[in-house]
């Protein structure tokens, strides 16, 4: 276990290092931030001042190593447009994205798993067929379109829910959460549902497929033969054995929701990290882009670690040493 | 029982008192105003970043020495009057009795401090130095009199000072950008006081009852950042906000027909134009019809420039591509603005004459060009470029279009990599000199001329006219010089102007807003409809 963890950590550091190189070179070839940021009337003296202030007059390798040195001390650079440490800006936005991701994944699991189980256990029932057909819609309709339709219907036509933005927040653990207020939940409902739609379909289809594989197995037949109630068979034997791939997918999807909820955040004006990275790319705010991608890489490494650990809980046969 | 009666009585009294105060508050109109802003504002520090959304936010909290009406004419701000003592010295008389949001009095010393600080904000990605370039020395004569020495004649000084928000010495001296964002240093003299700022999301403000200007109808103002145009329109239709700026051109017709909202628009100060590479050698993207290089750059020939200009159906662009949100122009300011040349008409669309001009210039069969355009910077920029390409091709100049995202476009354009590029230029000063000196004058970094002359066009006759105008203090004389510069411009075409963009706002029914030429979105321009 310890040696496994150590190996994983070394791998993680290598991945992060490789990412810093790729990202750093990448952002340095896509255009000139000074040309984007400078106001139209700025003169040459102003231009040179900005270039020097951002350290863009130094060679790339020098910029890279000073970034690396800063990163070791927890300083991922200073945002060009906010004039605040990039990490601070990201952490300010994190609760908004986290709660959106948590709400969406909760919806996906709470709706997707039971429906998938049902469709797997009774594959020929009409309900199961309807669910499968519906899930195709959930897969194939583009998120941005569904989001816009939801806004048109629920906000503009019916006026039930706000069209966007984050509601009132309350403080918990020193961060601002809108999950804790009624107004916040009203604002959260549409974007969370929008983001969850694809995941619900995904989880449902996955659980259904796994269930269909597990149900004909000998141990299920044995469980039934020894007289266990059908509910208990499904809860203890079917569900538990379908969950390993589900946990993997949910973990990865959770990461991608946090990292790439750009579309939903933009449509619903949700002030999270997805919107931040898009705005930063538009303004070529290099330190912001680099810091963001670093945070995301670390996040994915952590999620994968947790997923691997969860396997051992779900299936005692899994050994981490291998 | 007696005890209960007594407490009931007390409660009743308290309630009457409470309802009385509530009544007196509502009589002084207490309504919140929620504004959805399309641009991304990045700081509360008024001198950190010179960009329109940041200006919109800071103009609520801070005042300027000189203020601008929605039609960009100048009016008194923190200065009641100003005059020149000589060609290079200006005297400003300040408004008496103005106080900061923290109650301290405003004096000329605060202005002197501001003009020092505004040019030296650490890490600013584009600051206010440009507006203060003319300010050489600031002298505080007495608490309400200020003299500014400009060294050389600077007729535009009041217009430039209208961009610089005034901060106080007592708060500003020790404050960094973070202190403004946290609200600690967000102490202005303006119509609204700072309440809170959530980066990337919103700014909350409350009315400053001690403001020197007219009494404001809104007790609270929320500025929300809604950068996606579709989301902005949905928010106003759903009633989440009361005002939005920059509605997408394609939605305007529908919004005008919707009786839940009103649309207010005015001619803006931004022109969309084409910059032609005006130096040898010939850019690689301009070739003969068979793809072979040309001996000399055809764009240097004024006949070719004129041909390219009249081959464009400007009215058609404004009408169809821009959905009537733009106006065809042969110059760059809306009619009626100071220094607009009534003698210069919109170039008439004439494909045959364009062909004839090309033949006269030695290109009877035309040539081949690539028209570069950003794809995400100006409304319908790429569509405009595609339409122009078709018009030019019809006139014999075979045109291909290449579009790029702005972040990549601007860097390449700055290095003169485009033969022909589509650009926009705002003239927030509301006078012709801003474009003439930055875009049309010969590139001369040392003198700060032609900094944005992307085509590196050069015309000494025009330069002379521009330089003379820029040094003329008398407004009427300067206007005459500008007009004759625009007449030279129209004959020689340093750039090919296409159309000016309208600025539009959408408000909920029950609210009106006075549309501004300078693109700022301000609560002081909004009123409850009668």
Short mmCIF file of N, CA, C and O in Angstrom, two decimals, chain B residues 121-227:
data_model
loop_
_atom_site.label_atom_id
_atom_site.label_comp_id
_atom_site.label_asym_id
_atom_site.label_seq_id
_atom_site.Cartn_x
_atom_site.Cartn_y
_atom_site.Cartn_z
N UNK B 121 0.36 52.76 -11.69
CA UNK B 121 -0.28 51.67 -10.97
C UNK B 121 0.51 50.39 -11.25
O UNK B 121 0.65 50.00 -12.40
N UNK B 122 1.07 49.75 -10.20
CA UNK B 122 1.89 48.57 -10.45
C UNK B 122 1.08 47.48 -11.17
O UNK B 122 -0.09 47.29 -10.87
N UNK B 123 1.73 46.79 -12.11
CA UNK B 123 1.17 45.65 -12.84
C UNK B 123 -0.01 45.98 -13.73
O UNK B 123 -0.72 45.09 -14.19
N UNK B 124 -0.28 47.25 -13.96
CA UNK B 124 -1.43 47.59 -14.81
C UNK B 124 -1.23 47.06 -16.22
O UNK B 124 -0.18 47.26 -16.82
N UNK B 125 -2.22 46.36 -16.78
CA UNK B 125 -2.08 45.83 -18.14
C UNK B 125 -2.40 46.88 -19.20
O UNK B 125 -2.54 46.55 -20.36
N UNK B 126 -2.50 48.11 -18.87
CA UNK B 126 -2.85 49.16 -19.82
C UNK B 126 -3.52 50.24 -19.01
O UNK B 126 -4.69 50.15 -18.66
N UNK B 127 -2.75 51.23 -18.67
CA UNK B 127 -3.23 52.18 -17.67
C UNK B 127 -3.65 53.50 -18.26
O UNK B 127 -4.02 53.59 -19.43
N UNK B 128 -3.59 54.53 -17.43
CA UNK B 128 -4.17 55.82 -17.78
C UNK B 128 -3.12 56.83 -18.21
O UNK B 128 -3.42 58.01 -18.35
N UNK B 129 -1.87 56.36 -18.40
CA UNK B 129 -0.81 57.26 -18.79
C UNK B 129 -1.15 58.04 -20.05
O UNK B 129 -0.82 59.22 -20.17
N UNK B 130 -1.82 57.40 -20.99
CA UNK B 130 -2.15 58.03 -22.25
C UNK B 130 -3.00 59.28 -22.09
O UNK B 130 -2.81 60.27 -22.79
N UNK B 131 -3.94 59.24 -21.14
CA UNK B 131 -4.82 60.40 -20.93
C UNK B 131 -4.08 61.54 -20.24
O UNK B 131 -4.55 62.67 -20.24
N UNK B 132 -2.97 61.21 -19.62
CA UNK B 132 -2.25 62.21 -18.83
C UNK B 132 -0.93 62.60 -19.47
O UNK B 132 -0.12 63.28 -18.86
N UNK B 133 -0.73 62.17 -20.73
CA UNK B 133 0.51 62.45 -21.41
C UNK B 133 0.76 63.96 -21.47
O UNK B 133 1.87 64.43 -21.37
N UNK B 134 -0.33 64.73 -21.64
CA UNK B 134 -0.17 66.18 -21.80
C UNK B 134 0.13 66.87 -20.47
O UNK B 134 0.63 67.99 -20.46
N UNK B 135 -0.18 66.22 -19.36
CA UNK B 135 -0.04 66.88 -18.06
C UNK B 135 1.43 66.85 -17.62
O UNK B 135 1.97 65.81 -17.27
N UNK B 136 2.07 68.01 -17.67
CA UNK B 136 3.49 68.06 -17.32
C UNK B 136 3.65 68.44 -15.84
O UNK B 136 4.50 67.90 -15.15
N UNK B 137 2.83 69.40 -15.38
CA UNK B 137 2.97 69.86 -14.02
C UNK B 137 1.60 70.23 -13.48
O UNK B 137 0.81 70.86 -14.18
N UNK B 138 1.32 69.81 -12.24
CA UNK B 138 0.05 70.17 -11.63
C UNK B 138 0.34 71.09 -10.45
O UNK B 138 1.14 70.75 -9.57
N UNK B 139 -0.31 72.27 -10.44
CA UNK B 139 -0.06 73.22 -9.37
C UNK B 139 -1.35 73.49 -8.61
O UNK B 139 -2.38 73.83 -9.21
N UNK B 140 -1.31 73.28 -7.28
CA UNK B 140 -2.47 73.56 -6.46
C UNK B 140 -2.38 75.01 -6.01
O UNK B 140 -1.53 75.37 -5.21
N UNK B 141 -3.25 75.88 -6.57
CA UNK B 141 -3.20 77.30 -6.25
C UNK B 141 -3.87 77.55 -4.90
O UNK B 141 -3.32 78.19 -4.00
N UNK B 142 -5.08 77.05 -4.75
CA UNK B 142 -5.76 77.03 -3.46
C UNK B 142 -6.64 75.80 -3.46
O UNK B 142 -6.72 75.10 -4.47
N UNK B 143 -7.33 75.48 -2.35
CA UNK B 143 -8.05 74.21 -2.31
C UNK B 143 -9.06 74.02 -3.44
O UNK B 143 -9.44 72.89 -3.76
N UNK B 144 -9.49 75.10 -4.07
CA UNK B 144 -10.48 74.94 -5.13
C UNK B 144 -9.98 75.44 -6.49
O UNK B 144 -10.77 75.63 -7.41
N UNK B 145 -8.67 75.68 -6.62
CA UNK B 145 -8.12 76.11 -7.91
C UNK B 145 -6.91 75.26 -8.25
O UNK B 145 -6.06 75.00 -7.41
N UNK B 146 -6.88 74.83 -9.51
CA UNK B 146 -5.82 73.93 -9.95
C UNK B 146 -5.29 74.44 -11.27
O UNK B 146 -6.06 74.84 -12.15
N UNK B 147 -3.95 74.48 -11.42
CA UNK B 147 -3.39 74.85 -12.72
C UNK B 147 -2.61 73.68 -13.27
O UNK B 147 -1.87 73.02 -12.56
N UNK B 148 -2.80 73.43 -14.56
CA UNK B 148 -2.08 72.34 -15.21
C UNK B 148 -1.23 72.91 -16.33
O UNK B 148 -1.74 73.59 -17.21
N UNK B 149 0.07 72.63 -16.26
CA UNK B 149 1.00 73.07 -17.28
C UNK B 149 1.22 71.91 -18.24
O UNK B 149 1.54 70.80 -17.82
N UNK B 150 1.00 72.16 -19.54
CA UNK B 150 1.11 71.07 -20.51
C UNK B 150 2.39 71.12 -21.32
O UNK B 150 2.60 70.25 -22.17
N UNK B 151 3.22 72.13 -21.11
CA UNK B 151 4.48 72.20 -21.86
C UNK B 151 4.28 72.61 -23.31
O UNK B 151 4.84 73.57 -23.77
N UNK B 152 3.49 71.83 -24.04
CA UNK B 152 3.14 72.20 -25.42
C UNK B 152 1.62 72.38 -25.47
O UNK B 152 0.93 71.91 -24.58
N UNK B 153 1.10 73.10 -26.49
CA UNK B 153 -0.36 73.30 -26.53
C UNK B 153 -1.10 71.97 -26.55
O UNK B 153 -0.74 71.08 -27.32
N UNK B 154 -2.10 71.81 -25.69
CA UNK B 154 -2.85 70.55 -25.60
C UNK B 154 -4.34 70.85 -25.58
O UNK B 154 -4.97 70.83 -24.52
N UNK B 155 -4.91 71.14 -26.74
CA UNK B 155 -6.32 71.56 -26.78
C UNK B 155 -7.27 70.49 -26.26
O UNK B 155 -8.38 70.80 -25.85
N UNK B 156 -6.84 69.22 -26.29
CA UNK B 156 -7.74 68.14 -25.88
C UNK B 156 -7.70 67.84 -24.40
O UNK B 156 -8.32 66.89 -23.94
N UNK B 157 -6.95 68.63 -23.63
CA UNK B 157 -6.76 68.30 -22.21
C UNK B 157 -8.08 68.03 -21.47
O UNK B 157 -8.22 66.99 -20.83
N UNK B 158 -9.10 68.92 -21.56
CA UNK B 158 -10.33 68.63 -20.82
C UNK B 158 -10.98 67.33 -21.26
O UNK B 158 -11.50 66.57 -20.44
N UNK B 159 -10.93 67.03 -22.57
CA UNK B 159 -11.52 65.77 -23.06
C UNK B 159 -10.77 64.58 -22.49
O UNK B 159 -11.36 63.55 -22.18
N UNK B 160 -9.45 64.70 -22.37
CA UNK B 160 -8.67 63.58 -21.85
C UNK B 160 -8.89 63.41 -20.35
O UNK B 160 -8.99 62.29 -19.85
N UNK B 161 -9.00 64.54 -19.64
CA UNK B 161 -9.21 64.44 -18.19
C UNK B 161 -10.59 63.86 -17.87
O UNK B 161 -10.82 63.38 -16.76
N UNK B 162 -11.50 63.90 -18.85
CA UNK B 162 -12.83 63.33 -18.63
C UNK B 162 -12.78 61.81 -18.50
O UNK B 162 -13.79 61.17 -18.26
N UNK B 163 -11.59 61.21 -18.69
CA UNK B 163 -11.45 59.75 -18.55
C UNK B 163 -10.86 59.35 -17.21
O UNK B 163 -10.81 58.17 -16.89
N UNK B 164 -10.34 60.30 -16.46
CA UNK B 164 -9.53 59.92 -15.31
C UNK B 164 -10.31 60.12 -14.01
O UNK B 164 -10.56 61.25 -13.59
N UNK B 165 -10.73 59.02 -13.38
CA UNK B 165 -11.50 59.13 -12.13
C UNK B 165 -10.62 59.70 -11.01
O UNK B 165 -9.45 59.37 -10.90
N UNK B 166 -11.21 60.57 -10.21
CA UNK B 166 -10.45 61.24 -9.15
C UNK B 166 -10.56 60.44 -7.85
O UNK B 166 -11.67 60.09 -7.41
N UNK B 167 -9.40 60.15 -7.27
CA UNK B 167 -9.37 59.47 -5.97
C UNK B 167 -8.78 60.43 -4.94
O UNK B 167 -8.24 61.47 -5.30
N UNK B 168 -8.89 60.06 -3.66
CA UNK B 168 -8.45 60.99 -2.62
C UNK B 168 -7.02 60.66 -2.19
O UNK B 168 -6.59 59.51 -2.27
N UNK B 169 -6.32 61.69 -1.73
CA UNK B 169 -4.97 61.45 -1.24
C UNK B 169 -5.00 60.66 0.06
O UNK B 169 -4.23 59.72 0.25
N UNK B 170 -5.95 61.00 0.94
CA UNK B 170 -5.88 60.39 2.28
C UNK B 170 -6.14 58.89 2.26
O UNK B 170 -5.62 58.16 3.08
N UNK B 171 -6.91 58.41 1.28
CA UNK B 171 -7.12 56.96 1.18
C UNK B 171 -6.15 56.35 0.18
O UNK B 171 -5.57 55.29 0.40
N UNK B 172 -5.95 57.06 -0.93
CA UNK B 172 -5.22 56.49 -2.06
C UNK B 172 -3.73 56.31 -1.82
O UNK B 172 -3.11 55.45 -2.40
N UNK B 173 -3.16 57.15 -0.93
CA UNK B 173 -1.72 57.15 -0.80
C UNK B 173 -1.16 55.80 -0.37
O UNK B 173 -0.10 55.40 -0.82
N UNK B 174 -1.91 55.08 0.45
CA UNK B 174 -1.39 53.80 0.95
C UNK B 174 -2.11 52.62 0.32
O UNK B 174 -1.91 51.48 0.73
N UNK B 175 -2.98 52.88 -0.68
CA UNK B 175 -3.82 51.79 -1.18
C UNK B 175 -3.23 51.15 -2.42
O UNK B 175 -2.72 51.83 -3.30
N UNK B 176 -3.32 49.81 -2.50
CA UNK B 176 -2.95 49.07 -3.70
C UNK B 176 -4.24 48.58 -4.36
O UNK B 176 -5.32 48.71 -3.78
N UNK B 177 -4.11 47.98 -5.54
CA UNK B 177 -5.30 47.52 -6.27
C UNK B 177 -6.18 46.62 -5.41
O UNK B 177 -7.41 46.73 -5.43
N UNK B 178 -5.56 45.73 -4.62
CA UNK B 178 -6.35 44.82 -3.77
C UNK B 178 -7.25 45.58 -2.81
O UNK B 178 -8.34 45.12 -2.48
N UNK B 179 -6.77 46.74 -2.32
CA UNK B 179 -7.55 47.49 -1.35
C UNK B 179 -8.82 48.08 -1.98
O UNK B 179 -9.82 48.28 -1.30
N UNK B 180 -8.74 48.37 -3.28
CA UNK B 180 -9.96 48.84 -3.97
C UNK B 180 -10.93 47.68 -4.14
O UNK B 180 -12.13 47.81 -3.89
N UNK B 181 -10.39 46.51 -4.54
CA UNK B 181 -11.26 45.35 -4.74
C UNK B 181 -11.95 44.92 -3.46
O UNK B 181 -13.07 44.45 -3.49
N UNK B 182 -11.26 45.06 -2.33
CA UNK B 182 -11.87 44.66 -1.06
C UNK B 182 -12.83 45.74 -0.57
O UNK B 182 -13.60 45.51 0.36
N UNK B 183 -12.78 46.91 -1.18
CA UNK B 183 -13.70 47.98 -0.78
C UNK B 183 -13.08 48.98 0.17
O UNK B 183 -13.60 50.07 0.37
N UNK B 184 -11.94 48.59 0.77
CA UNK B 184 -11.31 49.47 1.76
C UNK B 184 -10.98 50.84 1.17
O UNK B 184 -11.17 51.86 1.83
N UNK B 185 -10.50 50.84 -0.07
CA UNK B 185 -10.08 52.10 -0.68
C UNK B 185 -11.08 52.60 -1.72
O UNK B 185 -10.83 53.60 -2.39
N UNK B 186 -12.20 51.91 -1.87
CA UNK B 186 -13.18 52.31 -2.90
C UNK B 186 -14.01 53.49 -2.38
O UNK B 186 -15.22 53.41 -2.23
N UNK B 187 -13.32 54.58 -2.10
CA UNK B 187 -13.95 55.78 -1.56
C UNK B 187 -13.90 56.84 -2.65
O UNK B 187 -12.83 57.37 -2.94
N UNK B 188 -15.04 57.16 -3.23
CA UNK B 188 -15.06 58.18 -4.27
C UNK B 188 -15.91 59.35 -3.85
O UNK B 188 -16.22 59.54 -2.67
N UNK B 189 -16.26 60.19 -4.85
CA UNK B 189 -17.20 61.28 -4.58
C UNK B 189 -18.47 61.06 -5.40
O UNK B 189 -19.34 61.91 -5.44
N UNK B 190 -18.55 59.92 -6.10
CA UNK B 190 -19.57 59.71 -7.12
C UNK B 190 -20.97 59.43 -6.59
O UNK B 190 -21.20 59.39 -5.38
N UNK B 191 -21.92 59.22 -7.51
CA UNK B 191 -23.34 59.07 -7.16
C UNK B 191 -23.64 57.81 -6.35
O UNK B 191 -24.69 57.73 -5.71
N UNK B 192 -22.78 56.80 -6.42
CA UNK B 192 -23.03 55.56 -5.69
C UNK B 192 -21.83 55.16 -4.84
O UNK B 192 -20.70 55.41 -5.23
N UNK B 193 -22.15 54.54 -3.69
CA UNK B 193 -21.08 54.08 -2.80
C UNK B 193 -20.90 52.59 -2.97
O UNK B 193 -21.85 51.85 -3.23
N UNK B 194 -19.67 52.15 -2.79
CA UNK B 194 -19.32 50.74 -2.92
C UNK B 194 -19.92 49.92 -1.78
O UNK B 194 -19.86 50.32 -0.63
N UNK B 195 -20.51 48.77 -2.09
CA UNK B 195 -20.98 47.85 -1.05
C UNK B 195 -20.18 46.55 -1.11
O UNK B 195 -19.58 46.13 -0.12
N UNK B 196 -20.16 45.90 -2.28
CA UNK B 196 -19.38 44.66 -2.37
C UNK B 196 -19.01 44.38 -3.82
O UNK B 196 -19.63 44.91 -4.74
N UNK B 197 -17.99 43.56 -3.98
CA UNK B 197 -17.52 43.20 -5.32
C UNK B 197 -17.21 41.71 -5.32
O UNK B 197 -16.44 41.23 -4.49
N UNK B 198 -17.85 40.95 -6.20
CA UNK B 198 -17.53 39.55 -6.39
C UNK B 198 -16.88 39.43 -7.76
O UNK B 198 -17.56 39.61 -8.77
N UNK B 199 -15.57 39.15 -7.82
CA UNK B 199 -14.89 39.13 -9.12
C UNK B 199 -15.59 38.18 -10.08
O UNK B 199 -16.00 37.09 -9.70
N UNK B 200 -15.72 38.62 -11.32
CA UNK B 200 -16.32 37.78 -12.35
C UNK B 200 -17.81 37.68 -12.24
O UNK B 200 -18.46 37.01 -13.04
N UNK B 201 -18.41 38.34 -11.25
CA UNK B 201 -19.85 38.18 -11.07
C UNK B 201 -20.58 39.51 -10.96
O UNK B 201 -21.36 39.88 -11.82
N UNK B 202 -20.33 40.26 -9.88
CA UNK B 202 -21.12 41.47 -9.70
C UNK B 202 -20.48 42.51 -8.78
O UNK B 202 -19.59 42.20 -8.00
N UNK B 203 -21.01 43.74 -8.90
CA UNK B 203 -20.65 44.82 -7.99
C UNK B 203 -21.95 45.33 -7.41
O UNK B 203 -22.92 45.56 -8.14
N UNK B 204 -22.00 45.48 -6.09
CA UNK B 204 -23.20 46.03 -5.45
C UNK B 204 -22.89 47.45 -4.98
O UNK B 204 -21.84 47.70 -4.38
N UNK B 205 -23.83 48.37 -5.22
CA UNK B 205 -23.62 49.77 -4.87
C UNK B 205 -24.85 50.29 -4.16
O UNK B 205 -25.95 49.76 -4.32
N UNK B 206 -24.67 51.35 -3.38
CA UNK B 206 -25.81 51.99 -2.75
C UNK B 206 -25.73 53.49 -2.99
O UNK B 206 -24.64 54.04 -3.18
N UNK B 207 -26.87 54.16 -2.99
CA UNK B 207 -26.91 55.56 -3.37
C UNK B 207 -26.13 56.44 -2.40
O UNK B 207 -26.16 56.24 -1.19
N UNK B 208 -25.41 57.42 -2.94
CA UNK B 208 -24.71 58.40 -2.13
C UNK B 208 -25.60 59.64 -2.03
O UNK B 208 -25.69 60.43 -2.96
N UNK B 209 -26.30 59.78 -0.88
CA UNK B 209 -27.26 60.87 -0.77
C UNK B 209 -26.58 62.23 -0.70
O UNK B 209 -27.23 63.26 -0.88
N UNK B 210 -25.26 62.23 -0.45
CA UNK B 210 -24.56 63.52 -0.36
C UNK B 210 -23.98 63.94 -1.71
O UNK B 210 -23.23 64.90 -1.80
N UNK B 211 -24.32 63.21 -2.79
CA UNK B 211 -23.73 63.53 -4.10
C UNK B 211 -24.15 64.93 -4.54
O UNK B 211 -25.27 65.36 -4.29
N UNK B 212 -23.24 65.62 -5.26
CA UNK B 212 -23.50 66.99 -5.69
C UNK B 212 -24.49 67.07 -6.85
O UNK B 212 -25.10 68.10 -7.09
N UNK B 213 -24.65 65.98 -7.59
CA UNK B 213 -25.51 66.00 -8.78
C UNK B 213 -26.98 65.82 -8.43
O UNK B 213 -27.37 65.87 -7.27
N UNK B 214 -27.80 65.60 -9.47
CA UNK B 214 -29.24 65.44 -9.27
C UNK B 214 -29.52 64.21 -8.42
O UNK B 214 -28.78 63.23 -8.45
N UNK B 215 -30.59 64.27 -7.65
CA UNK B 215 -30.99 63.16 -6.78
C UNK B 215 -31.26 61.91 -7.62
O UNK B 215 -31.97 61.97 -8.62
N UNK B 216 -30.66 60.79 -7.21
CA UNK B 216 -30.80 59.56 -8.00
C UNK B 216 -32.01 58.74 -7.57
O UNK B 216 -32.28 58.61 -6.38
N UNK B 217 -32.74 58.16 -8.52
CA UNK B 217 -33.95 57.42 -8.17
C UNK B 217 -33.70 56.02 -7.61
O UNK B 217 -34.62 55.39 -7.11
N UNK B 218 -32.47 55.51 -7.72
CA UNK B 218 -32.23 54.11 -7.33
C UNK B 218 -31.51 54.07 -5.99
O UNK B 218 -30.46 54.66 -5.85
N UNK B 219 -32.06 53.33 -5.03
CA UNK B 219 -31.36 53.26 -3.74
C UNK B 219 -30.23 52.24 -3.76
O UNK B 219 -29.27 52.36 -3.03
N UNK B 220 -30.37 51.23 -4.65
CA UNK B 220 -29.30 50.23 -4.76
C UNK B 220 -29.08 49.94 -6.24
O UNK B 220 -30.03 49.91 -7.01
N UNK B 221 -27.83 49.73 -6.60
CA UNK B 221 -27.54 49.38 -7.98
C UNK B 221 -26.67 48.13 -7.97
O UNK B 221 -25.72 48.03 -7.20
N UNK B 222 -27.04 47.13 -8.80
CA UNK B 222 -26.23 45.94 -8.96
C UNK B 222 -25.75 45.89 -10.39
O UNK B 222 -26.55 45.99 -11.32
N UNK B 223 -24.43 45.79 -10.57
CA UNK B 223 -23.87 45.61 -11.91
C UNK B 223 -23.47 44.16 -12.04
O UNK B 223 -22.57 43.70 -11.34
N UNK B 224 -24.18 43.41 -12.88
CA UNK B 224 -23.85 42.00 -13.04
C UNK B 224 -23.13 41.78 -14.35
O UNK B 224 -23.48 42.36 -15.36
N UNK B 225 -22.11 40.91 -14.30
CA UNK B 225 -21.36 40.61 -15.51
C UNK B 225 -22.03 39.44 -16.20
O UNK B 225 -22.08 38.34 -15.66
N UNK B 226 -22.60 39.69 -17.39
CA UNK B 226 -23.23 38.60 -18.16
C UNK B 226 -22.61 38.66 -19.55
O UNK B 226 -23.10 39.36 -20.43
N UNK B 227 -21.51 37.93 -19.75
CA UNK B 227 -20.74 38.12 -20.97
C UNK B 227 -21.37 37.44 -22.17
O UNK B 227 -21.15 37.86 -23.29
#
